[in-house]
Amino acid sequence: MKEVVYIDCFSGISGDMMVGALIDLGVDFDYLKSEMVKLGIGGYDLTLSEVKKGSIKAKKFHVNITAPQFARNYRDIKRIINESKLNAEIKKVSKNIFKQVAEAEALVHGYEVNKVHFHEVGAVDSIIDIVGTAVCLNKLKIGMFYSSNVPTGKGFINCSHGKLPVPVPATAEILKGIPIYEGGFDFEATTPTGAAIIKALVDDFRGIPFMTIEKIGYGAGDRENKETPNVLRLLKGFLKEQQDIREENLILLSSNIDDSSPEVAGYLVEKLFEAKALDVWIEPIYMKKTRPAFKINVLCQREAEQEMTTIIFLESSTLGVRREEVRRYSISREIKTARLPYGDVKVKVGTLGGKQINISPEFESCRKIAQETDRPLKEIYYDAVRFFSRR
């Protein structure tokens, strides 16, 4: 079984929240402190306390600065990590997380990557948060990470770059390609460090996968939030074996149309399928004054949303398109060949738990054989299932 951690960041994510949650999963705090000594920097000490955020008990990890600190650039941080006595895997993960932040800061502020001065992110507490995360992950031996969508928060913060909108530009840059939402928080829910941890670790963004939970860890944030406990939750466990059910977060677009001909509707469906829509269907409906109409529905991947919307506007008379985020479950499938006495037919085979549970002949393949042999189409369908099942 594959061991997995699901990052449930319903209140956002920061470096200290991640370390606190990993400690709550079972990493010994004294072990973490002894490993951090190998980093070779000083001017701080570490504390761990148990707090309650809302009604949830969580670990609060904190870096106390005990001596004046100075800004470091990305080259300085890489040198500190490379020259440390930490093991190679911890160094690799730490540098990968820092790389996400460095490249984002360089792009946003127009600096050369190695010369980026991190200020807040390069301060000792952030170095400890990132390297501490790598130390804990190395101890737990986690091989796979999933995550919920990431809330960013809103508003403005004051930092070394002045007053910036939330998410701050570096965080927004890091989160490119990752599903995000505001979350209703009037503060910075996800920090650049938290975003970099997510970007560097997570294999997929989705709902909780099919898994058995072994342990749960909670890491506390600094802020108090009346609506939602300000904690990061980590679910550690194992993916279930023979998991053939695939879960996808998709987009459903729809529009009601009452002033278009069937020919136009049919052409619209063809255009949408040509653009690689996952599915398209039309529903008969009644609109105002009991007027007969149809509803066009398009299921697509998130990255194809704008293209599909444009096609609907260009190829129909609608003035508006509705959008919903939907979750689809599907089983493993593959195209195979059914060898009939009078020709070969393609069939789509669905499997679950290692067993074939659905056999569906492909229409175009069956029609071709029906036309070539002058046999009824329904007979081709029947024979395709019968002969394939005998294999």
mmCIF file of C-alpha atoms in Angstrom:
data_model
loop_
_atom_site.group_PDB
_atom_site.id
_atom_site.type_symbol
_atom_site.label_atom_id
_atom_site.label_comp_id
_atom_site.label_asym_id
_atom_site.label_seq_id
_atom_site.Cartn_x
_atom_site.Cartn_y
_atom_site.Cartn_z
ATOM 1 C CA MET A 1 0.000 0.000 0.000
ATOM 2 C CA LYS A 2 1.164 3.526 -0.791
ATOM 3 C CA GLU A 3 1.592 5.850 2.183
ATOM 4 C CA VAL A 4 0.077 9.270 1.597
ATOM 5 C CA VAL A 5 -0.499 12.598 3.342
ATOM 6 C CA TYR A 6 -3.531 14.698 2.456
ATOM 7 C CA ILE A 7 -2.958 18.416 3.113
ATOM 8 C CA ASP A 8 -6.329 19.817 4.171
ATOM 9 C CA CYS A 9 -5.572 23.553 4.092
ATOM 10 C CA PHE A 10 -9.100 24.874 4.667
ATOM 11 C CA SER A 11 -7.635 27.836 6.618
ATOM 12 C CA GLY A 12 -4.596 28.307 4.407
ATOM 13 C CA ILE A 13 -1.024 27.185 4.980
ATOM 14 C CA SER A 14 2.201 28.680 6.334
ATOM 15 C CA GLY A 15 5.558 27.191 7.221
ATOM 16 C CA ASP A 16 4.992 27.146 10.980
ATOM 17 C CA MET A 17 1.548 25.561 10.534
ATOM 18 C CA MET A 18 3.120 22.805 8.425
ATOM 19 C CA VAL A 19 5.866 22.047 10.960
ATOM 20 C CA GLY A 20 3.344 22.042 13.825
ATOM 21 C CA ALA A 21 1.061 19.613 11.975
ATOM 22 C CA LEU A 22 3.982 17.304 11.099
ATOM 23 C CA ILE A 23 5.061 17.221 14.744
ATOM 24 C CA ASP A 24 1.465 16.396 15.673
ATOM 25 C CA LEU A 25 1.667 13.487 13.202
ATOM 26 C CA GLY A 26 4.418 11.939 15.265
ATOM 27 C CA VAL A 27 7.779 13.678 14.755
ATOM 28 C CA ASP A 28 9.566 14.063 18.095
ATOM 29 C CA PHE A 29 10.210 17.737 18.871
ATOM 30 C CA ASP A 30 13.594 17.007 20.449
ATOM 31 C CA TYR A 31 14.603 15.134 17.292
ATOM 32 C CA LEU A 32 13.650 18.162 15.176
ATOM 33 C CA LYS A 33 15.690 20.488 17.397
ATOM 34 C CA SER A 34 18.746 18.232 17.223
ATOM 35 C CA GLU A 35 18.516 18.096 13.427
ATOM 36 C CA MET A 36 18.181 21.865 13.130
ATOM 37 C CA VAL A 37 21.487 22.294 14.984
ATOM 38 C CA LYS A 38 23.117 20.666 11.925
ATOM 39 C CA LEU A 39 22.044 23.664 9.859
ATOM 40 C CA GLY A 40 24.807 25.675 11.487
ATOM 41 C CA ILE A 41 22.995 28.961 12.109
ATOM 42 C CA GLY A 42 22.148 30.565 15.427
ATOM 43 C CA GLY A 43 20.305 33.455 16.971
ATOM 44 C CA TYR A 44 17.083 31.590 17.656
ATOM 45 C CA ASP A 45 15.423 28.964 19.803
ATOM 46 C CA LEU A 46 12.392 26.774 19.128
ATOM 47 C CA THR A 47 9.242 26.325 21.206
ATOM 48 C CA LEU A 48 6.261 24.033 20.882
ATOM 49 C CA SER A 49 2.969 24.461 22.689
ATOM 50 C CA GLU A 50 -0.493 22.965 22.566
ATOM 51 C CA VAL A 51 -3.237 25.479 21.817
ATOM 52 C CA LYS A 52 -6.888 25.500 20.846
ATOM 53 C CA LYS A 53 -8.077 27.209 17.696
ATOM 54 C CA GLY A 54 -11.836 27.321 17.843
ATOM 55 C CA SER A 55 -12.692 23.882 19.205
ATOM 56 C CA ILE A 56 -9.661 22.089 17.728
ATOM 57 C CA LYS A 57 -6.534 21.249 19.698
ATOM 58 C CA ALA A 58 -3.364 21.861 17.679
ATOM 59 C CA LYS A 59 0.428 22.145 17.946
ATOM 60 C CA LYS A 60 1.858 25.677 17.756
ATOM 61 C CA PHE A 61 5.431 25.749 16.475
ATOM 62 C CA HIS A 62 7.318 28.995 16.997
ATOM 63 C CA VAL A 63 10.778 30.337 16.181
ATOM 64 C CA ASN A 64 11.980 32.852 18.786
ATOM 65 C CA ILE A 65 14.637 35.232 17.447
ATOM 66 C CA THR A 66 17.299 35.799 20.137
ATOM 67 C CA ALA A 67 19.901 37.791 18.190
ATOM 68 C CA PRO A 68 19.842 40.430 15.418
ATOM 69 C CA GLN A 69 19.362 38.968 11.955
ATOM 70 C CA PHE A 70 20.156 40.186 8.457
ATOM 71 C CA ALA A 71 18.689 39.679 4.998
ATOM 72 C CA ARG A 72 20.031 36.785 2.956
ATOM 73 C CA ASN A 73 19.850 36.135 -0.755
ATOM 74 C CA TYR A 74 19.077 32.843 -2.461
ATOM 75 C CA ARG A 75 22.795 32.072 -2.986
ATOM 76 C CA ASP A 76 23.437 32.529 0.770
ATOM 77 C CA ILE A 77 20.590 30.179 1.662
ATOM 78 C CA LYS A 78 21.736 27.475 -0.766
ATOM 79 C CA ARG A 79 25.248 27.719 0.684
ATOM 80 C CA ILE A 80 23.925 27.357 4.253
ATOM 81 C CA ILE A 81 21.941 24.276 3.295
ATOM 82 C CA ASN A 82 24.719 22.714 1.195
ATOM 83 C CA GLU A 83 27.344 23.201 3.911
ATOM 84 C CA SER A 84 25.113 21.853 6.677
ATOM 85 C CA LYS A 85 25.426 18.355 8.156
ATOM 86 C CA LEU A 86 21.857 17.439 7.179
ATOM 87 C CA ASN A 87 21.368 14.396 4.962
ATOM 88 C CA ALA A 88 21.138 14.675 1.179
ATOM 89 C CA GLU A 89 17.361 14.157 0.968
ATOM 90 C CA ILE A 90 16.635 16.897 3.510
ATOM 91 C CA LYS A 91 18.927 19.261 1.600
ATOM 92 C CA LYS A 92 17.200 18.401 -1.690
ATOM 93 C CA VAL A 93 13.660 19.037 -0.383
ATOM 94 C CA SER A 94 14.707 22.245 1.418
ATOM 95 C CA LYS A 95 16.347 23.700 -1.690
ATOM 96 C CA ASN A 96 13.379 22.719 -3.857
ATOM 97 C CA ILE A 97 10.987 24.617 -1.586
ATOM 98 C CA PHE A 98 13.263 27.663 -1.476
ATOM 99 C CA LYS A 99 13.631 27.513 -5.258
ATOM 100 C CA GLN A 100 9.874 28.018 -5.683
ATOM 101 C CA VAL A 101 10.033 31.237 -3.652
ATOM 102 C CA ALA A 102 13.261 32.508 -5.219
ATOM 103 C CA GLU A 103 12.046 32.127 -8.787
ATOM 104 C CA ALA A 104 8.712 33.782 -7.950
ATOM 105 C CA GLU A 105 10.372 36.730 -6.171
ATOM 106 C CA ALA A 106 12.833 37.170 -9.050
ATOM 107 C CA LEU A 107 10.069 37.219 -11.651
ATOM 108 C CA VAL A 108 7.781 39.538 -9.697
ATOM 109 C CA HIS A 109 10.425 42.080 -8.646
ATOM 110 C CA GLY A 110 12.758 41.849 -11.640
ATOM 111 C CA TYR A 111 15.852 40.448 -9.902
ATOM 112 C CA GLU A 112 18.415 37.834 -10.882
ATOM 113 C CA VAL A 113 17.448 34.678 -8.979
ATOM 114 C CA ASN A 114 20.634 34.160 -6.956
ATOM 115 C CA LYS A 115 20.673 37.820 -5.898
ATOM 116 C CA VAL A 116 17.098 37.903 -4.603
ATOM 117 C CA HIS A 117 17.085 39.208 -1.023
ATOM 118 C CA PHE A 118 14.303 37.429 0.759
ATOM 119 C CA HIS A 119 13.918 39.668 3.828
ATOM 120 C CA GLU A 120 10.938 38.005 5.572
ATOM 121 C CA VAL A 121 11.276 34.734 3.667
ATOM 122 C CA GLY A 122 15.049 34.627 4.090
ATOM 123 C CA ALA A 123 14.884 35.429 7.798
ATOM 124 C CA VAL A 124 15.906 32.740 10.264
ATOM 125 C CA ASP A 125 12.329 31.809 11.165
ATOM 126 C CA SER A 126 11.436 31.080 7.529
ATOM 127 C CA ILE A 127 14.636 29.106 6.971
ATOM 128 C CA ILE A 128 13.758 27.038 10.024
ATOM 129 C CA ASP A 129 10.156 26.550 8.819
ATOM 130 C CA ILE A 130 11.275 25.267 5.421
ATOM 131 C CA VAL A 131 14.191 23.111 6.555
ATOM 132 C CA GLY A 132 12.123 21.930 9.535
ATOM 133 C CA THR A 133 9.408 20.791 7.124
ATOM 134 C CA ALA A 134 12.016 18.831 5.143
ATOM 135 C CA VAL A 135 13.400 17.246 8.340
ATOM 136 C CA CYS A 136 9.942 16.127 9.481
ATOM 137 C CA LEU A 137 9.033 14.730 6.062
ATOM 138 C CA ASN A 138 12.289 12.788 5.941
ATOM 139 C CA LYS A 139 11.544 11.298 9.362
ATOM 140 C CA LEU A 140 7.998 10.288 8.416
ATOM 141 C CA LYS A 141 9.081 8.812 5.034
ATOM 142 C CA ILE A 142 6.034 10.091 3.140
ATOM 143 C CA GLY A 143 6.038 9.209 -0.548
ATOM 144 C CA MET A 144 2.918 10.913 -1.906
ATOM 145 C CA PHE A 145 1.002 14.122 -1.219
ATOM 146 C CA TYR A 146 -2.478 15.284 -2.171
ATOM 147 C CA SER A 147 -3.998 18.631 -1.252
ATOM 148 C CA SER A 148 -7.306 20.435 -1.130
ATOM 149 C CA ASN A 149 -7.746 23.661 -3.100
ATOM 150 C CA VAL A 150 -5.780 26.510 -1.540
ATOM 151 C CA PRO A 151 -7.475 29.553 0.088
ATOM 152 C CA THR A 152 -5.472 32.761 -0.294
ATOM 153 C CA GLY A 153 -7.361 35.262 1.846
ATOM 154 C CA LYS A 154 -7.783 38.914 0.831
ATOM 155 C CA GLY A 155 -6.879 42.457 1.827
ATOM 156 C CA PHE A 156 -3.437 44.056 2.093
ATOM 157 C CA ILE A 157 -0.274 43.473 4.110
ATOM 158 C CA ASN A 158 2.726 45.675 4.914
ATOM 159 C CA CYS A 159 6.128 44.134 4.216
ATOM 160 C CA SER A 160 9.648 45.080 3.066
ATOM 161 C CA HIS A 161 8.285 45.713 -0.449
ATOM 162 C CA GLY A 162 5.653 48.136 0.886
ATOM 163 C CA LYS A 163 1.906 47.626 0.995
ATOM 164 C CA LEU A 164 0.917 44.628 -1.142
ATOM 165 C CA PRO A 165 -2.395 42.965 -2.030
ATOM 166 C CA VAL A 166 -3.267 39.482 -0.779
ATOM 167 C CA PRO A 167 -2.263 37.084 -2.166
ATOM 168 C CA VAL A 168 1.057 38.892 -2.381
ATOM 169 C CA PRO A 169 2.616 38.794 -5.869
ATOM 170 C CA ALA A 170 5.146 36.075 -4.981
ATOM 171 C CA THR A 171 2.426 33.832 -3.543
ATOM 172 C CA ALA A 172 0.230 34.370 -6.598
ATOM 173 C CA GLU A 173 3.156 33.507 -8.874
ATOM 174 C CA ILE A 174 3.957 30.313 -6.950
ATOM 175 C CA LEU A 175 0.300 29.242 -7.053
ATOM 176 C CA LYS A 176 0.063 29.400 -10.857
ATOM 177 C CA GLY A 177 -1.578 26.203 -12.093
ATOM 178 C CA ILE A 178 -2.894 25.357 -8.618
ATOM 179 C CA PRO A 179 -6.639 25.615 -7.830
ATOM 180 C CA ILE A 180 -7.146 28.526 -5.428
ATOM 181 C CA TYR A 181 -10.021 30.506 -3.939
ATOM 182 C CA GLU A 182 -10.360 33.520 -1.650
ATOM 183 C CA GLY A 183 -11.847 31.622 1.280
ATOM 184 C CA GLY A 184 -13.537 34.589 2.935
ATOM 185 C CA PHE A 185 -10.483 35.388 5.098
ATOM 186 C CA ASP A 186 -9.664 39.080 5.613
ATOM 187 C CA PHE A 187 -5.968 38.304 6.009
ATOM 188 C CA GLU A 188 -3.114 36.452 4.322
ATOM 189 C CA ALA A 189 -4.258 32.843 4.697
ATOM 190 C CA THR A 190 -1.487 31.343 2.554
ATOM 191 C CA THR A 191 2.047 32.739 2.796
ATOM 192 C CA PRO A 192 4.808 32.462 0.177
ATOM 193 C CA THR A 193 6.464 29.770 2.307
ATOM 194 C CA GLY A 194 3.199 27.827 2.576
ATOM 195 C CA ALA A 195 2.578 28.167 -1.142
ATOM 196 C CA ALA A 196 6.110 26.958 -1.911
ATOM 197 C CA ILE A 197 5.663 23.888 0.312
ATOM 198 C CA ILE A 198 2.434 23.052 -1.508
ATOM 199 C CA LYS A 199 4.017 23.580 -4.944
ATOM 200 C CA ALA A 200 7.104 21.504 -4.148
ATOM 201 C CA LEU A 201 5.354 18.536 -2.534
ATOM 202 C CA VAL A 202 1.855 17.973 -3.876
ATOM 203 C CA ASP A 203 1.183 15.390 -6.583
ATOM 204 C CA ASP A 204 -2.476 16.304 -7.178
ATOM 205 C CA PHE A 205 -5.169 18.723 -5.974
ATOM 206 C CA ARG A 206 -8.476 16.990 -5.268
ATOM 207 C CA GLY A 207 -10.881 15.901 -2.588
ATOM 208 C CA ILE A 208 -9.750 13.365 -0.007
ATOM 209 C CA PRO A 209 -8.633 10.253 -1.958
ATOM 210 C CA PHE A 210 -9.771 6.708 -1.268
ATOM 211 C CA MET A 211 -7.571 6.045 1.733
ATOM 212 C CA THR A 212 -7.472 4.593 5.223
ATOM 213 C CA ILE A 213 -6.439 7.206 7.799
ATOM 214 C CA GLU A 214 -3.690 6.186 10.204
ATOM 215 C CA LYS A 215 -3.132 9.478 12.014
ATOM 216 C CA ILE A 216 -4.198 13.145 11.903
ATOM 217 C CA GLY A 217 -2.028 16.154 12.707
ATOM 218 C CA TYR A 218 -3.097 19.737 13.398
ATOM 219 C CA GLY A 219 -0.772 22.742 13.149
ATOM 220 C CA ALA A 220 -1.918 26.114 14.506
ATOM 221 C CA GLY A 221 -1.587 29.479 12.809
ATOM 222 C CA ASP A 222 -1.067 32.822 14.539
ATOM 223 C CA ARG A 223 -4.394 34.505 13.837
ATOM 224 C CA GLU A 224 -7.740 33.928 15.502
ATOM 225 C CA ASN A 225 -10.661 33.430 13.139
ATOM 226 C CA LYS A 226 -14.228 33.326 14.430
ATOM 227 C CA GLU A 227 -15.621 31.537 11.393
ATOM 228 C CA THR A 228 -13.052 28.771 10.832
ATOM 229 C CA PRO A 229 -10.419 27.257 13.161
ATOM 230 C CA ASN A 230 -7.049 28.613 12.007
ATOM 231 C CA VAL A 231 -5.334 25.249 11.702
ATOM 232 C CA LEU A 232 -3.735 23.132 9.015
ATOM 233 C CA ARG A 233 -4.901 19.510 9.023
ATOM 234 C CA LEU A 234 -2.774 16.644 7.702
ATOM 235 C CA LEU A 235 -4.352 13.236 7.128
ATOM 236 C CA LYS A 236 -1.732 10.489 7.053
ATOM 237 C CA GLY A 237 -2.604 7.007 5.858
ATOM 238 C CA PHE A 238 -2.591 4.561 2.990
ATOM 239 C CA LEU A 239 -4.210 4.618 -0.420
ATOM 240 C CA LYS A 240 -6.576 1.675 -0.772
ATOM 241 C CA GLU A 241 -5.290 -1.148 -2.943
ATOM 242 C CA GLN A 242 -6.845 -1.823 -6.336
ATOM 243 C CA GLN A 243 -8.156 1.711 -6.492
ATOM 244 C CA ASP A 244 -9.635 1.870 -9.980
ATOM 245 C CA ILE A 245 -11.965 4.785 -9.259
ATOM 246 C CA ARG A 246 -10.557 8.045 -10.556
ATOM 247 C CA GLU A 247 -11.677 11.377 -9.126
ATOM 248 C CA GLU A 248 -11.494 14.585 -11.173
ATOM 249 C CA ASN A 249 -12.453 18.198 -10.536
ATOM 250 C CA LEU A 250 -14.116 19.385 -13.751
ATOM 251 C CA ILE A 251 -16.101 22.339 -15.082
ATOM 252 C CA LEU A 252 -19.730 22.097 -16.230
ATOM 253 C CA LEU A 253 -20.889 24.858 -18.575
ATOM 254 C CA SER A 254 -24.553 25.229 -19.544
ATOM 255 C CA SER A 255 -26.874 27.602 -21.355
ATOM 256 C CA ASN A 256 -30.618 27.723 -22.114
ATOM 257 C CA ILE A 257 -31.418 28.509 -25.760
ATOM 258 C CA ASP A 258 -34.929 29.152 -27.138
ATOM 259 C CA ASP A 259 -34.252 30.922 -30.442
ATOM 260 C CA SER A 260 -32.058 28.522 -32.387
ATOM 261 C CA SER A 261 -32.707 25.732 -34.885
ATOM 262 C CA PRO A 262 -31.858 22.034 -34.316
ATOM 263 C CA GLU A 263 -29.300 22.219 -37.120
ATOM 264 C CA VAL A 264 -27.371 24.938 -35.277
ATOM 265 C CA ALA A 265 -27.548 22.961 -32.042
ATOM 266 C CA GLY A 266 -26.169 19.861 -33.740
ATOM 267 C CA TYR A 267 -23.316 21.818 -35.274
ATOM 268 C CA LEU A 268 -22.526 23.379 -31.871
ATOM 269 C CA VAL A 269 -22.230 19.909 -30.331
ATOM 270 C CA GLU A 270 -19.832 18.840 -33.106
ATOM 271 C CA LYS A 271 -17.642 21.918 -32.604
ATOM 272 C CA LEU A 272 -17.438 21.349 -28.857
ATOM 273 C CA PHE A 273 -16.414 17.721 -29.290
ATOM 274 C CA GLU A 274 -13.806 18.744 -31.877
ATOM 275 C CA ALA A 275 -12.343 21.080 -29.235
ATOM 276 C CA LYS A 276 -11.924 18.070 -26.913
ATOM 277 C CA ALA A 277 -14.886 18.575 -24.609
ATOM 278 C CA LEU A 278 -15.138 15.563 -22.283
ATOM 279 C CA ASP A 279 -18.881 15.316 -22.868
ATOM 280 C CA VAL A 280 -21.657 17.374 -24.466
ATOM 281 C CA TRP A 281 -25.382 16.792 -24.243
ATOM 282 C CA ILE A 282 -28.648 18.611 -24.942
ATOM 283 C CA GLU A 283 -31.710 18.576 -22.706
ATOM 284 C CA PRO A 284 -35.208 19.628 -23.851
ATOM 285 C CA ILE A 285 -36.647 22.286 -21.513
ATOM 286 C CA TYR A 286 -39.512 24.770 -21.296
ATOM 287 C CA MET A 287 -38.790 28.445 -20.668
ATOM 288 C CA LYS A 288 -40.935 31.556 -20.203
ATOM 289 C CA LYS A 289 -44.476 31.352 -21.571
ATOM 290 C CA THR A 290 -44.050 27.565 -21.843
ATOM 291 C CA ARG A 291 -41.738 28.119 -24.784
ATOM 292 C CA PRO A 292 -39.950 24.915 -25.944
ATOM 293 C CA ALA A 293 -36.179 25.260 -25.776
ATOM 294 C CA PHE A 294 -33.024 23.251 -25.195
ATOM 295 C CA LYS A 295 -30.210 23.357 -22.660
ATOM 296 C CA ILE A 296 -26.661 22.771 -23.885
ATOM 297 C CA ASN A 297 -24.344 21.136 -21.315
ATOM 298 C CA VAL A 298 -20.566 20.899 -21.681
ATOM 299 C CA LEU A 299 -18.213 18.982 -19.380
ATOM 300 C CA CYS A 300 -14.554 19.971 -19.700
ATOM 301 C CA GLN A 301 -11.216 20.274 -17.979
ATOM 302 C CA ARG A 302 -10.511 23.545 -16.151
ATOM 303 C CA GLU A 303 -7.879 24.601 -18.690
ATOM 304 C CA ALA A 304 -10.368 24.218 -21.572
ATOM 305 C CA GLU A 305 -13.074 26.342 -19.929
ATOM 306 C CA GLN A 306 -12.417 29.575 -21.811
ATOM 307 C CA GLU A 307 -12.202 27.857 -25.198
ATOM 308 C CA MET A 308 -15.501 26.039 -24.625
ATOM 309 C CA THR A 309 -17.216 29.235 -23.469
ATOM 310 C CA THR A 310 -16.008 31.075 -26.559
ATOM 311 C CA ILE A 311 -17.360 28.336 -28.864
ATOM 312 C CA ILE A 312 -20.772 28.470 -27.179
ATOM 313 C CA PHE A 313 -20.968 32.243 -27.675
ATOM 314 C CA LEU A 314 -19.743 32.109 -31.280
ATOM 315 C CA GLU A 315 -21.842 29.162 -32.441
ATOM 316 C CA SER A 316 -25.125 29.823 -30.623
ATOM 317 C CA SER A 317 -27.469 32.721 -29.938
ATOM 318 C CA THR A 318 -27.046 32.674 -26.159
ATOM 319 C CA LEU A 319 -26.034 35.778 -24.224
ATOM 320 C CA GLY A 320 -24.847 33.984 -21.096
ATOM 321 C CA VAL A 321 -23.215 30.766 -19.905
ATOM 322 C CA ARG A 322 -23.515 29.246 -16.433
ATOM 323 C CA ARG A 323 -20.466 27.655 -14.775
ATOM 324 C CA GLU A 324 -20.272 25.009 -12.070
ATOM 325 C CA GLU A 325 -17.381 23.112 -10.528
ATOM 326 C CA VAL A 326 -18.240 19.421 -10.424
ATOM 327 C CA ARG A 327 -16.508 16.267 -9.267
ATOM 328 C CA ARG A 328 -16.530 13.219 -11.524
ATOM 329 C CA TYR A 329 -15.744 9.637 -10.546
ATOM 330 C CA SER A 330 -14.781 7.226 -13.300
ATOM 331 C CA ILE A 331 -13.367 3.722 -13.505
ATOM 332 C CA SER A 332 -10.325 2.538 -15.433
ATOM 333 C CA ARG A 333 -11.045 1.927 -19.103
ATOM 334 C CA GLU A 334 -9.242 0.859 -22.248
ATOM 335 C CA ILE A 335 -10.074 0.097 -25.856
ATOM 336 C CA LYS A 336 -9.747 -3.549 -26.887
ATOM 337 C CA THR A 337 -10.699 -5.615 -29.918
ATOM 338 C CA ALA A 338 -13.522 -8.156 -30.193
ATOM 339 C CA ARG A 339 -12.775 -10.611 -33.031
ATOM 340 C CA LEU A 340 -16.040 -11.624 -34.713
ATOM 341 C CA PRO A 341 -16.319 -14.297 -37.449
ATOM 342 C CA TYR A 342 -17.000 -11.530 -39.976
ATOM 343 C CA GLY A 343 -14.701 -8.726 -38.747
ATOM 344 C CA ASP A 344 -13.092 -6.957 -35.794
ATOM 345 C CA VAL A 345 -14.938 -4.484 -33.566
ATOM 346 C CA LYS A 346 -13.497 -2.054 -31.019
ATOM 347 C CA VAL A 347 -14.968 -2.294 -27.518
ATOM 348 C CA LYS A 348 -14.483 -0.065 -24.482
ATOM 349 C CA VAL A 349 -13.777 -2.121 -21.358
ATOM 350 C CA GLY A 350 -14.235 -0.748 -17.820
ATOM 351 C CA THR A 351 -12.525 -2.414 -14.845
ATOM 352 C CA LEU A 352 -13.005 -2.149 -11.091
ATOM 353 C CA GLY A 353 -11.072 -4.063 -8.467
ATOM 354 C CA GLY A 354 -9.199 -5.914 -11.190
ATOM 355 C CA LYS A 355 -12.419 -7.213 -12.788
ATOM 356 C CA GLN A 356 -14.078 -6.275 -16.077
ATOM 357 C CA ILE A 357 -17.484 -4.882 -15.175
ATOM 358 C CA ASN A 358 -18.546 -3.049 -18.364
ATOM 359 C CA ILE A 359 -18.120 -3.898 -22.047
ATOM 360 C CA SER A 360 -19.338 -1.263 -24.500
ATOM 361 C CA PRO A 361 -18.933 -1.727 -28.288
ATOM 362 C CA GLU A 362 -17.813 1.402 -30.148
ATOM 363 C CA PHE A 363 -20.581 2.702 -32.406
ATOM 364 C CA GLU A 364 -18.473 3.748 -35.406
ATOM 365 C CA SER A 365 -16.642 0.421 -35.407
ATOM 366 C CA CYS A 366 -19.933 -1.515 -35.260
ATOM 367 C CA ARG A 367 -21.542 0.636 -37.954
ATOM 368 C CA LYS A 368 -18.616 0.025 -40.303
ATOM 369 C CA ILE A 369 -18.980 -3.775 -39.945
ATOM 370 C CA ALA A 370 -22.765 -3.529 -40.292
ATOM 371 C CA GLN A 371 -22.413 -1.635 -43.578
ATOM 372 C CA GLU A 372 -19.744 -3.990 -44.914
ATOM 373 C CA THR A 373 -21.660 -7.203 -44.039
ATOM 374 C CA ASP A 374 -25.234 -5.921 -44.444
ATOM 375 C CA ARG A 375 -26.053 -7.233 -40.956
ATOM 376 C CA PRO A 376 -28.342 -5.393 -38.501
ATOM 377 C CA LEU A 377 -26.428 -3.005 -36.239
ATOM 378 C CA LYS A 378 -28.012 -4.494 -33.113
ATOM 379 C CA GLU A 379 -26.661 -7.915 -34.112
ATOM 380 C CA ILE A 380 -23.119 -6.496 -34.331
ATOM 381 C CA TYR A 381 -23.495 -5.020 -30.852
ATOM 382 C CA TYR A 382 -24.726 -8.323 -29.436
ATOM 383 C CA ASP A 383 -21.977 -10.369 -31.088
ATOM 384 C CA ALA A 384 -19.252 -7.932 -30.000
ATOM 385 C CA VAL A 385 -20.132 -8.375 -26.322
ATOM 386 C CA ARG A 386 -20.689 -12.151 -26.696
ATOM 387 C CA PHE A 387 -17.455 -12.931 -28.509
ATOM 388 C CA PHE A 388 -15.323 -10.585 -26.395
ATOM 389 C CA SER A 389 -16.666 -12.147 -23.162
ATOM 390 C CA ARG A 390 -15.680 -15.612 -24.391
ATOM 391 C CA ARG A 391 -12.003 -14.754 -24.652
#
